[in-house]
Amino acid sequence: MNKFILLGTNSIIALLILLISSCKTSSYANYDYKSKCLGSELDGSQTIKAWGKGSGRKDAVEQAKKNAVRDIVFNGIQDGQQGCKLKPLLLEVNAEEKYQTYFNAFFTDGGEFTKFVSLKDERLSSQIFREKVKGKDYSVYSVVVRVMNEDLKNKLIKDQILK
């Protein structure tokens, strides 16, 4: 009887060790993917370094552009140089959920958000990663873009989202 208990216990321990050792975390799992303000321009725009994740370069860059605009609208940019606007454009609680229909259309691929992301300063950062998530390969890119804050703010006022 003791042999069966000892064999069962050893089998469980071996199985647990095997399971734990097979679990790998991404080497970039702790990397901070927050948008960062690199500077403000006199025309009311901000130069933002944003991150995007996608199935390829094109998807990841598009997602990074969306993330830059989204952060300015809902979260504000918390990291970066002095002189950058830190507060989000929408200070209303649960604004993203309240105006979900509007913002779902606004952030579609090739949607209206593209009018507020300037390609003048766009460049891929030297920080390019590939991560494996749930059996699929994803590319993670950082992109430096210029976001037209004042134009974006005026659009949200015109559409009665921002009061």
CSV table of N, CA and C in Angstrom, one decimal:
chain,number,residue,atom,x,y,z
A,1,MET,N,0.8,-1.2,0.0
A,1,MET,CA,0.0,0.0,0.0
A,1,MET,C,0.9,1.3,0.0
A,2,ASN,N,1.9,1.3,0.8
A,2,ASN,CA,2.8,2.4,0.9
A,2,ASN,C,3.5,2.7,-0.4
A,3,LYS,N,3.9,1.6,-1.2
A,3,LYS,CA,4.5,1.7,-2.5
A,3,LYS,C,3.6,2.4,-3.4
A,4,PHE,N,2.3,2.1,-3.4
A,4,PHE,CA,1.3,2.8,-4.3
A,4,PHE,C,1.2,4.3,-4.0
A,5,ILE,N,1.2,4.6,-2.7
A,5,ILE,CA,1.1,6.0,-2.3
A,5,ILE,C,2.4,6.8,-2.7
A,6,LEU,N,3.5,6.1,-2.4
A,6,LEU,CA,4.8,6.7,-2.8
A,6,LEU,C,4.9,6.9,-4.3
A,7,LEU,N,4.5,5.9,-5.1
A,7,LEU,CA,4.5,6.0,-6.5
A,7,LEU,C,3.6,7.1,-7.0
A,8,GLY,N,2.4,7.1,-6.5
A,8,GLY,CA,1.4,8.2,-6.8
A,8,GLY,C,1.9,9.6,-6.5
A,9,THR,N,2.5,9.7,-5.3
A,9,THR,CA,3.0,11.0,-5.0
A,9,THR,C,4.1,11.5,-5.9
A,10,ASN,N,5.1,10.5,-6.2
A,10,ASN,CA,6.2,10.8,-7.1
A,10,ASN,C,5.7,11.2,-8.5
A,11,SER,N,4.6,10.5,-8.9
A,11,SER,CA,4.1,10.7,-10.2
A,11,SER,C,3.5,12.1,-10.3
A,12,ILE,N,2.8,12.5,-9.3
A,12,ILE,CA,2.1,13.8,-9.2
A,12,ILE,C,3.2,14.9,-9.2
A,13,ILE,N,4.3,14.7,-8.4
A,13,ILE,CA,5.3,15.7,-8.3
A,13,ILE,C,6.0,15.8,-9.7
A,14,ALA,N,6.3,14.7,-10.3
A,14,ALA,CA,6.9,14.7,-11.6
A,14,ALA,C,6.1,15.5,-12.6
A,15,LEU,N,4.8,15.2,-12.6
A,15,LEU,CA,3.8,15.9,-13.5
A,15,LEU,C,3.8,17.4,-13.3
A,16,LEU,N,3.8,17.8,-12.0
A,16,LEU,CA,3.8,19.2,-11.7
A,16,LEU,C,5.1,19.9,-12.1
A,17,ILE,N,6.2,19.2,-12.0
A,17,ILE,CA,7.5,19.8,-12.4
A,17,ILE,C,7.5,19.9,-13.9
A,18,LEU,N,7.0,18.9,-14.6
A,18,LEU,CA,6.9,19.0,-16.1
A,18,LEU,C,6.0,20.1,-16.5
A,19,LEU,N,4.8,20.3,-15.9
A,19,LEU,CA,3.9,21.4,-16.3
A,19,LEU,C,4.5,22.8,-16.0
A,20,ILE,N,5.1,22.9,-14.9
A,20,ILE,CA,5.7,24.2,-14.5
A,20,ILE,C,6.9,24.6,-15.4
A,21,SER,N,7.7,23.6,-15.8
A,21,SER,CA,8.8,23.9,-16.6
A,21,SER,C,8.4,24.2,-18.0
A,22,SER,N,7.3,23.7,-18.5
A,22,SER,CA,6.8,23.9,-19.9
A,22,SER,C,6.1,25.2,-20.0
A,23,CYS,N,5.8,25.9,-18.9
A,23,CYS,CA,5.1,27.2,-19.0
A,23,CYS,C,6.2,28.2,-19.2
A,24,LYS,N,6.2,28.9,-20.3
A,24,LYS,CA,7.2,30.0,-20.5
A,24,LYS,C,6.5,31.3,-20.6
A,25,THR,N,7.1,32.3,-20.0
A,25,THR,CA,6.6,33.6,-20.1
A,25,THR,C,7.3,34.3,-21.2
A,26,SER,N,6.7,35.3,-21.9
A,26,SER,CA,7.4,36.0,-22.9
A,26,SER,C,8.5,36.8,-22.3
A,27,SER,N,9.6,36.8,-23.0
A,27,SER,CA,10.8,37.6,-22.5
A,27,SER,C,10.5,39.1,-22.4
A,28,TYR,N,9.4,39.5,-23.0
A,28,TYR,CA,9.0,40.9,-23.0
A,28,TYR,C,7.7,41.1,-22.2
A,29,ALA,N,7.4,40.1,-21.4
A,29,ALA,CA,6.1,40.2,-20.6
A,29,ALA,C,6.1,41.4,-19.7
A,30,ASN,N,7.2,41.8,-19.2
A,30,ASN,CA,7.3,42.9,-18.2
A,30,ASN,C,7.6,44.2,-18.9
A,31,TYR,N,7.7,44.2,-20.2
A,31,TYR,CA,8.0,45.5,-20.8
A,31,TYR,C,6.8,46.4,-20.8
A,32,ASP,N,7.0,47.7,-20.6
A,32,ASP,CA,6.0,48.7,-20.5
A,32,ASP,C,5.6,49.1,-21.9
A,33,TYR,N,4.3,48.9,-22.3
A,33,TYR,CA,3.9,49.3,-23.6
A,33,TYR,C,3.0,50.5,-23.5
A,34,LYS,N,3.2,51.4,-22.6
A,34,LYS,CA,2.5,52.6,-22.4
A,34,LYS,C,2.9,53.7,-23.5
A,35,SER,N,2.0,54.4,-24.0
A,35,SER,CA,2.3,55.5,-24.9
A,35,SER,C,3.1,56.6,-24.1
A,36,LYS,N,4.0,57.2,-24.8
A,36,LYS,CA,4.9,58.2,-24.2
A,36,LYS,C,5.0,59.5,-25.0
A,37,CYS,N,4.8,60.6,-24.4
A,37,CYS,CA,4.9,61.9,-25.1
A,37,CYS,C,6.4,62.3,-25.3
A,38,LEU,N,6.7,62.5,-26.6
A,38,LEU,CA,8.1,62.9,-26.9
A,38,LEU,C,8.2,64.4,-27.0
A,39,GLY,N,7.1,65.1,-27.2
A,39,GLY,CA,7.1,66.6,-27.3
A,39,GLY,C,5.8,67.1,-27.7
A,40,SER,N,5.6,68.5,-27.5
A,40,SER,CA,4.5,69.2,-28.0
A,40,SER,C,4.9,70.2,-29.0
A,41,GLU,N,4.0,70.4,-30.0
A,41,GLU,CA,4.3,71.4,-31.0
A,41,GLU,C,3.4,72.6,-30.8
A,42,LEU,N,3.7,73.7,-31.4
A,42,LEU,CA,3.0,75.0,-31.3
A,42,LEU,C,1.6,74.9,-32.0
A,43,ASP,N,1.4,74.0,-32.8
A,43,ASP,CA,0.1,73.9,-33.5
A,43,ASP,C,-0.9,73.0,-32.7
A,44,GLY,N,-0.5,72.7,-31.5
A,44,GLY,CA,-1.5,71.9,-30.6
A,44,GLY,C,-1.3,70.4,-30.8
A,45,SER,N,-0.3,70.0,-31.5
A,45,SER,CA,-0.2,68.5,-31.7
A,45,SER,C,0.9,68.0,-30.7
A,46,GLN,N,0.9,66.7,-30.6
A,46,GLN,CA,1.9,66.1,-29.7
A,46,GLN,C,2.6,64.9,-30.5
A,47,THR,N,3.9,64.8,-30.3
A,47,THR,CA,4.6,63.7,-30.8
A,47,THR,C,4.6,62.6,-29.8
A,48,ILE,N,4.0,61.4,-30.2
A,48,ILE,CA,3.8,60.3,-29.3
A,48,ILE,C,4.5,59.0,-29.8
A,49,LYS,N,5.1,58.3,-28.8
A,49,LYS,CA,5.6,57.0,-29.1
A,49,LYS,C,4.6,56.0,-28.6
A,50,ALA,N,4.0,55.3,-29.5
A,50,ALA,CA,2.9,54.3,-29.1
A,50,ALA,C,3.3,52.9,-29.6
A,51,TRP,N,2.7,51.9,-28.9
A,51,TRP,CA,3.0,50.5,-29.2
A,51,TRP,C,1.7,49.9,-29.8
A,52,GLY,N,2.0,49.0,-30.7
A,52,GLY,CA,0.9,48.2,-31.3
A,52,GLY,C,1.3,46.8,-31.5
A,53,LYS,N,0.3,45.9,-31.4
A,53,LYS,CA,0.5,44.5,-31.5
A,53,LYS,C,-0.4,44.0,-32.7
A,54,GLY,N,0.2,43.2,-33.6
A,54,GLY,CA,-0.6,42.7,-34.7
A,54,GLY,C,0.0,41.5,-35.3
A,55,SER,N,-0.7,40.9,-36.3
A,55,SER,CA,-0.2,39.7,-36.9
A,55,SER,C,1.0,39.9,-37.8
A,56,GLY,N,1.2,41.2,-38.2
A,56,GLY,CA,2.3,41.6,-39.0
A,56,GLY,C,2.6,43.0,-38.8
A,57,ARG,N,3.6,43.5,-39.5
A,57,ARG,CA,4.0,44.9,-39.3
A,57,ARG,C,2.9,45.9,-39.5
A,58,LYS,N,2.2,45.7,-40.6
A,58,LYS,CA,1.1,46.7,-41.0
A,58,LYS,C,0.0,46.7,-39.9
A,59,ASP,N,-0.4,45.6,-39.5
A,59,ASP,CA,-1.4,45.5,-38.4
A,59,ASP,C,-0.9,46.1,-37.1
A,60,ALA,N,0.3,45.9,-36.7
A,60,ALA,CA,0.9,46.4,-35.5
A,60,ALA,C,1.0,47.9,-35.6
A,61,VAL,N,1.4,48.4,-36.7
A,61,VAL,CA,1.6,49.9,-36.8
A,61,VAL,C,0.2,50.6,-36.8
A,62,GLU,N,-0.8,50.0,-37.5
A,62,GLU,CA,-2.1,50.5,-37.4
A,62,GLU,C,-2.7,50.5,-36.0
A,63,GLN,N,-2.4,49.5,-35.3
A,63,GLN,CA,-2.9,49.4,-33.9
A,63,GLN,C,-2.2,50.4,-33.0
A,64,ALA,N,-0.9,50.7,-33.3
A,64,ALA,CA,-0.1,51.7,-32.5
A,64,ALA,C,-0.7,53.0,-32.7
A,65,LYS,N,-1.1,53.3,-33.9
A,65,LYS,CA,-1.7,54.6,-34.2
A,65,LYS,C,-3.1,54.8,-33.5
A,66,LYS,N,-3.8,53.7,-33.5
A,66,LYS,CA,-5.1,53.7,-32.7
A,66,LYS,C,-4.8,53.9,-31.2
A,67,ASN,N,-3.8,53.2,-30.7
A,67,ASN,CA,-3.5,53.3,-29.3
A,67,ASN,C,-3.1,54.8,-28.9
A,68,ALA,N,-2.3,55.4,-29.8
A,68,ALA,CA,-1.9,56.8,-29.5
A,68,ALA,C,-3.1,57.7,-29.4
A,69,VAL,N,-4.0,57.6,-30.4
A,69,VAL,CA,-5.2,58.5,-30.3
A,69,VAL,C,-6.1,58.1,-29.2
A,70,ARG,N,-6.3,56.8,-28.9
A,70,ARG,CA,-7.1,56.4,-27.8
A,70,ARG,C,-6.6,56.8,-26.5
A,71,ASP,N,-5.3,56.8,-26.3
A,71,ASP,CA,-4.7,57.2,-25.0
A,71,ASP,C,-5.0,58.7,-24.8
A,72,ILE,N,-4.8,59.5,-25.9
A,72,ILE,CA,-5.1,60.9,-25.7
A,72,ILE,C,-6.5,61.2,-25.4
A,73,VAL,N,-7.4,60.5,-26.0
A,73,VAL,CA,-8.9,60.7,-25.7
A,73,VAL,C,-9.3,60.2,-24.3
A,74,PHE,N,-8.9,59.0,-24.0
A,74,PHE,CA,-9.5,58.4,-22.8
A,74,PHE,C,-8.6,58.4,-21.5
A,75,ASN,N,-7.3,58.2,-21.8
A,75,ASN,CA,-6.4,58.0,-20.6
A,75,ASN,C,-5.4,59.2,-20.3
A,76,GLY,N,-5.2,60.0,-21.3
A,76,GLY,CA,-4.1,61.0,-21.2
A,76,GLY,C,-2.8,60.3,-21.3
A,77,ILE,N,-1.7,61.1,-21.5
A,77,ILE,CA,-0.4,60.5,-21.7
A,77,ILE,C,0.3,60.8,-20.3
A,78,GLN,N,0.7,59.7,-19.6
A,78,GLN,CA,1.3,59.9,-18.3
A,78,GLN,C,2.8,60.0,-18.3
A,79,ASP,N,3.4,59.4,-19.4
A,79,ASP,CA,4.9,59.3,-19.4
A,79,ASP,C,5.3,60.3,-20.5
A,80,GLY,N,6.5,60.9,-20.3
A,80,GLY,CA,7.1,61.7,-21.3
A,80,GLY,C,7.6,63.0,-20.8
A,81,GLN,N,7.9,63.9,-21.8
A,81,GLN,CA,8.6,65.1,-21.4
A,81,GLN,C,7.6,66.1,-20.8
A,82,GLN,N,8.2,67.1,-20.2
A,82,GLN,CA,7.4,68.2,-19.6
A,82,GLN,C,6.8,69.0,-20.7
A,83,GLY,N,5.7,69.6,-20.5
A,83,GLY,CA,5.0,70.4,-21.5
A,83,GLY,C,4.0,69.7,-22.3
A,84,CYS,N,3.9,68.4,-22.1
A,84,CYS,CA,2.9,67.6,-22.8
A,84,CYS,C,1.6,67.6,-22.0
A,85,LYS,N,0.5,67.6,-22.7
A,85,LYS,CA,-0.8,67.5,-22.1
A,85,LYS,C,-1.0,66.2,-21.5
A,86,LEU,N,-1.2,66.1,-20.2
A,86,LEU,CA,-1.3,64.9,-19.5
A,86,LEU,C,-2.7,64.4,-19.3
A,87,LYS,N,-3.7,65.3,-19.3
A,87,LYS,CA,-5.1,64.9,-19.0
A,87,LYS,C,-5.7,64.4,-20.3
A,88,PRO,N,-6.6,63.4,-20.2
A,88,PRO,CA,-7.3,63.0,-21.3
A,88,PRO,C,-8.3,64.0,-21.8
A,89,LEU,N,-8.7,64.0,-23.1
A,89,LEU,CA,-9.6,64.9,-23.6
A,89,LEU,C,-11.0,64.7,-23.0
A,90,LEU,N,-11.4,63.4,-22.8
A,90,LEU,CA,-12.7,63.1,-22.2
A,90,LEU,C,-12.5,62.8,-20.7
A,91,LEU,N,-12.9,63.7,-19.9
A,91,LEU,CA,-12.8,63.5,-18.4
A,91,LEU,C,-14.1,62.8,-17.9
A,92,GLU,N,-15.1,62.7,-18.7
A,92,GLU,CA,-16.4,62.1,-18.3
A,92,GLU,C,-16.2,60.6,-17.8
A,93,VAL,N,-16.7,60.2,-16.7
A,93,VAL,CA,-16.6,58.9,-16.2
A,93,VAL,C,-17.4,57.9,-17.2
A,94,ASN,N,-16.7,56.8,-17.5
A,94,ASN,CA,-17.3,55.8,-18.4
A,94,ASN,C,-17.7,56.3,-19.8
A,95,ALA,N,-16.9,57.3,-20.3
A,95,ALA,CA,-17.2,57.9,-21.6
A,95,ALA,C,-17.0,56.9,-22.7
A,96,GLU,N,-16.1,56.0,-22.5
A,96,GLU,CA,-15.8,55.0,-23.6
A,96,GLU,C,-17.0,54.1,-23.8
A,97,GLU,N,-17.6,53.7,-22.6
A,97,GLU,CA,-18.8,52.8,-22.7
A,97,GLU,C,-20.1,53.6,-23.1
A,98,LYS,N,-20.2,54.8,-22.7
A,98,LYS,CA,-21.3,55.7,-23.0
A,98,LYS,C,-21.4,56.0,-24.5
A,99,TYR,N,-20.3,56.2,-25.1
A,99,TYR,CA,-20.2,56.6,-26.5
A,99,TYR,C,-19.6,55.4,-27.4
A,100,GLN,N,-19.9,54.2,-26.9
A,100,GLN,CA,-19.3,53.0,-27.5
A,100,GLN,C,-19.6,52.9,-29.0
A,101,THR,N,-20.8,53.2,-29.5
A,101,THR,CA,-21.1,53.1,-30.9
A,101,THR,C,-20.3,54.1,-31.7
A,102,TYR,N,-20.2,55.3,-31.2
A,102,TYR,CA,-19.5,56.3,-31.9
A,102,TYR,C,-18.0,55.9,-32.0
A,103,PHE,N,-17.4,55.5,-30.9
A,103,PHE,CA,-16.0,55.2,-30.9
A,103,PHE,C,-15.6,53.9,-31.7
A,104,ASN,N,-16.6,52.9,-31.7
A,104,ASN,CA,-16.4,51.7,-32.5
A,104,ASN,C,-16.2,52.1,-34.0
A,105,ALA,N,-17.1,53.0,-34.5
A,105,ALA,CA,-17.0,53.4,-35.8
A,105,ALA,C,-15.7,54.3,-36.0
A,106,PHE,N,-15.4,55.1,-35.1
A,106,PHE,CA,-14.3,56.1,-35.1
A,106,PHE,C,-12.9,55.3,-35.3
A,107,PHE,N,-12.8,54.2,-34.5
A,107,PHE,CA,-11.6,53.4,-34.5
A,107,PHE,C,-11.5,52.2,-35.4
A,108,THR,N,-12.4,52.1,-36.4
A,108,THR,CA,-12.3,51.0,-37.4
A,108,THR,C,-11.1,51.2,-38.2
A,109,ASP,N,-10.6,50.1,-38.8
A,109,ASP,CA,-9.4,50.2,-39.6
A,109,ASP,C,-9.6,51.2,-40.7
A,110,GLY,N,-8.7,52.1,-40.8
A,110,GLY,CA,-8.9,53.2,-41.9
A,110,GLY,C,-10.0,54.2,-41.5
A,111,GLY,N,-10.5,54.2,-40.3
A,111,GLY,CA,-11.5,55.0,-39.9
A,111,GLY,C,-11.1,56.5,-39.6
A,112,GLU,N,-12.0,57.2,-39.0
A,112,GLU,CA,-11.8,58.7,-38.9
A,112,GLU,C,-10.6,59.0,-38.0
A,113,PHE,N,-10.2,58.1,-37.1
A,113,PHE,CA,-9.0,58.4,-36.3
A,113,PHE,C,-7.8,58.8,-37.1
A,114,THR,N,-7.7,58.2,-38.3
A,114,THR,CA,-6.6,58.5,-39.2
A,114,THR,C,-6.4,59.9,-39.6
A,115,LYS,N,-7.5,60.7,-39.5
A,115,LYS,CA,-7.4,62.1,-39.8
A,115,LYS,C,-6.6,62.9,-38.8
A,116,PHE,N,-6.4,62.3,-37.6
A,116,PHE,CA,-5.7,63.0,-36.5
A,116,PHE,C,-4.4,62.4,-36.2
A,117,VAL,N,-3.9,61.5,-37.0
A,117,VAL,CA,-2.5,61.0,-36.8
A,117,VAL,C,-1.7,61.4,-38.1
A,118,SER,N,-0.7,62.2,-37.8
A,118,SER,CA,0.1,62.7,-38.9
A,118,SER,C,1.2,61.8,-39.3
A,119,LEU,N,1.4,61.6,-40.6
A,119,LEU,CA,2.5,60.7,-41.0
A,119,LEU,C,3.8,61.4,-41.1
A,120,LYS,N,3.8,62.7,-40.9
A,120,LYS,CA,5.0,63.5,-41.0
A,120,LYS,C,6.1,63.0,-40.1
A,121,ASP,N,5.8,62.7,-38.9
A,121,ASP,CA,6.8,62.2,-37.9
A,121,ASP,C,6.8,60.7,-37.7
A,122,GLU,N,6.1,60.0,-38.6
A,122,GLU,CA,6.0,58.6,-38.4
A,122,GLU,C,7.3,57.9,-38.7
A,123,ARG,N,7.8,57.1,-37.8
A,123,ARG,CA,9.0,56.3,-38.0
A,123,ARG,C,8.9,55.1,-37.1
A,124,LEU,N,9.4,54.0,-37.6
A,124,LEU,CA,9.4,52.8,-36.7
A,124,LEU,C,10.6,52.9,-35.8
A,125,SER,N,10.4,52.6,-34.5
A,125,SER,CA,11.4,52.7,-33.6
A,125,SER,C,12.3,51.5,-33.8
A,126,SER,N,13.5,51.5,-33.2
A,126,SER,CA,14.4,50.4,-33.4
A,126,SER,C,14.0,49.2,-32.4
A,127,GLN,N,12.9,49.5,-31.6
A,127,GLN,CA,12.5,48.5,-30.7
A,127,GLN,C,11.4,47.6,-31.3
A,128,ILE,N,11.7,46.5,-31.9
A,128,ILE,CA,10.8,45.6,-32.6
A,128,ILE,C,10.9,44.3,-31.9
A,129,PHE,N,9.7,43.7,-31.5
A,129,PHE,CA,9.7,42.4,-30.9
A,129,PHE,C,8.8,41.5,-31.6
A,130,ARG,N,9.0,40.2,-31.4
A,130,ARG,CA,8.1,39.2,-31.8
A,130,ARG,C,7.7,38.4,-30.5
A,131,GLU,N,6.4,38.3,-30.3
A,131,GLU,CA,6.0,37.5,-29.2
A,131,GLU,C,5.1,36.4,-29.7
A,132,LYS,N,5.1,35.3,-28.9
A,132,LYS,CA,4.2,34.2,-29.2
A,132,LYS,C,3.1,34.2,-28.2
A,133,VAL,N,1.9,34.4,-28.6
A,133,VAL,CA,0.8,34.4,-27.7
A,133,VAL,C,-0.3,33.4,-28.2
A,134,LYS,N,-0.6,32.5,-27.3
A,134,LYS,CA,-1.7,31.5,-27.6
A,134,LYS,C,-1.4,30.8,-28.9
A,135,GLY,N,-0.2,30.4,-29.1
A,135,GLY,CA,0.1,29.6,-30.3
A,135,GLY,C,0.3,30.5,-31.6
A,136,LYS,N,0.1,31.8,-31.5
A,136,LYS,CA,0.2,32.6,-32.7
A,136,LYS,C,1.3,33.6,-32.5
A,137,ASP,N,2.0,33.9,-33.6
A,137,ASP,CA,3.0,34.9,-33.6
A,137,ASP,C,2.5,36.3,-33.8
A,138,TYR,N,2.9,37.2,-32.9
A,138,TYR,CA,2.5,38.6,-33.0
A,138,TYR,C,3.7,39.4,-33.1
A,139,SER,N,3.6,40.5,-33.9
A,139,SER,CA,4.6,41.5,-34.0
A,139,SER,C,4.3,42.6,-33.1
A,140,VAL,N,5.2,43.1,-32.3
A,140,VAL,CA,5.0,44.3,-31.5
A,140,VAL,C,5.9,45.4,-32.0
A,141,TYR,N,5.4,46.5,-32.4
A,141,TYR,CA,6.1,47.6,-32.9
A,141,TYR,C,5.9,48.9,-32.1
A,142,SER,N,6.9,49.7,-31.9
A,142,SER,CA,6.7,51.0,-31.4
A,142,SER,C,6.8,52.0,-32.6
A,143,VAL,N,5.9,52.9,-32.6
A,143,VAL,CA,5.8,53.9,-33.7
A,143,VAL,C,5.8,55.3,-33.1
A,144,VAL,N,6.5,56.2,-33.8
A,144,VAL,CA,6.5,57.6,-33.3
A,144,VAL,C,5.6,58.3,-34.3
A,145,VAL,N,4.5,58.9,-33.8
A,145,VAL,CA,3.5,59.6,-34.7
A,145,VAL,C,3.2,61.0,-34.1
A,146,ARG,N,2.6,61.9,-34.9
A,146,ARG,CA,2.2,63.2,-34.4
A,146,ARG,C,0.6,63.1,-34.4
A,147,VAL,N,0.1,63.4,-33.2
A,147,VAL,CA,-1.4,63.4,-33.1
A,147,VAL,C,-1.9,64.8,-33.0
A,148,MET,N,-2.8,65.2,-33.8
A,148,MET,CA,-3.4,66.6,-33.8
A,148,MET,C,-4.4,66.7,-32.8
A,149,ASN,N,-4.0,67.1,-31.6
A,149,ASN,CA,-4.9,67.2,-30.4
A,149,ASN,C,-6.0,68.2,-30.6
A,150,GLU,N,-5.7,69.4,-31.1
A,150,GLU,CA,-6.7,70.4,-31.2
A,150,GLU,C,-7.7,70.1,-32.2
A,151,ASP,N,-7.3,69.5,-33.3
A,151,ASP,CA,-8.3,69.0,-34.4
A,151,ASP,C,-9.2,67.9,-33.8
A,152,LEU,N,-8.6,67.0,-33.1
A,152,LEU,CA,-9.3,65.9,-32.5
A,152,LEU,C,-10.3,66.5,-31.4
A,153,LYS,N,-9.9,67.4,-30.6
A,153,LYS,CA,-10.8,68.0,-29.7
A,153,LYS,C,-12.0,68.7,-30.3
A,154,ASN,N,-11.7,69.5,-31.4
A,154,ASN,CA,-12.7,70.2,-32.2
A,154,ASN,C,-13.7,69.2,-32.8
A,155,LYS,N,-13.2,68.1,-33.3
A,155,LYS,CA,-14.1,67.0,-33.8
A,155,LYS,C,-15.0,66.5,-32.8
A,156,LEU,N,-14.5,66.2,-31.6
A,156,LEU,CA,-15.3,65.6,-30.5
A,156,LEU,C,-16.4,66.7,-30.0
A,157,ILE,N,-16.0,67.9,-30.0
A,157,ILE,CA,-17.0,69.0,-29.7
A,157,ILE,C,-18.1,69.1,-30.7
A,158,LYS,N,-17.7,69.1,-32.0
A,158,LYS,CA,-18.6,69.2,-33.1
A,158,LYS,C,-19.6,68.0,-33.1
A,159,ASP,N,-19.1,66.8,-32.8
A,159,ASP,CA,-19.9,65.6,-32.7
A,159,ASP,C,-20.7,65.4,-31.4
A,160,GLN,N,-20.6,66.4,-30.5
A,160,GLN,CA,-21.3,66.5,-29.2
A,160,GLN,C,-20.9,65.4,-28.3
A,161,ILE,N,-19.6,64.9,-28.4
A,161,ILE,CA,-19.1,63.9,-27.5
A,161,ILE,C,-18.4,64.7,-26.3
A,162,LEU,N,-17.7,65.7,-26.7
A,162,LEU,CA,-17.0,66.6,-25.7
A,162,LEU,C,-17.8,67.8,-25.5
A,163,LYS,N,-18.0,68.2,-24.3
A,163,LYS,CA,-18.8,69.4,-24.0
A,163,LYS,C,-17.9,70.5,-23.5
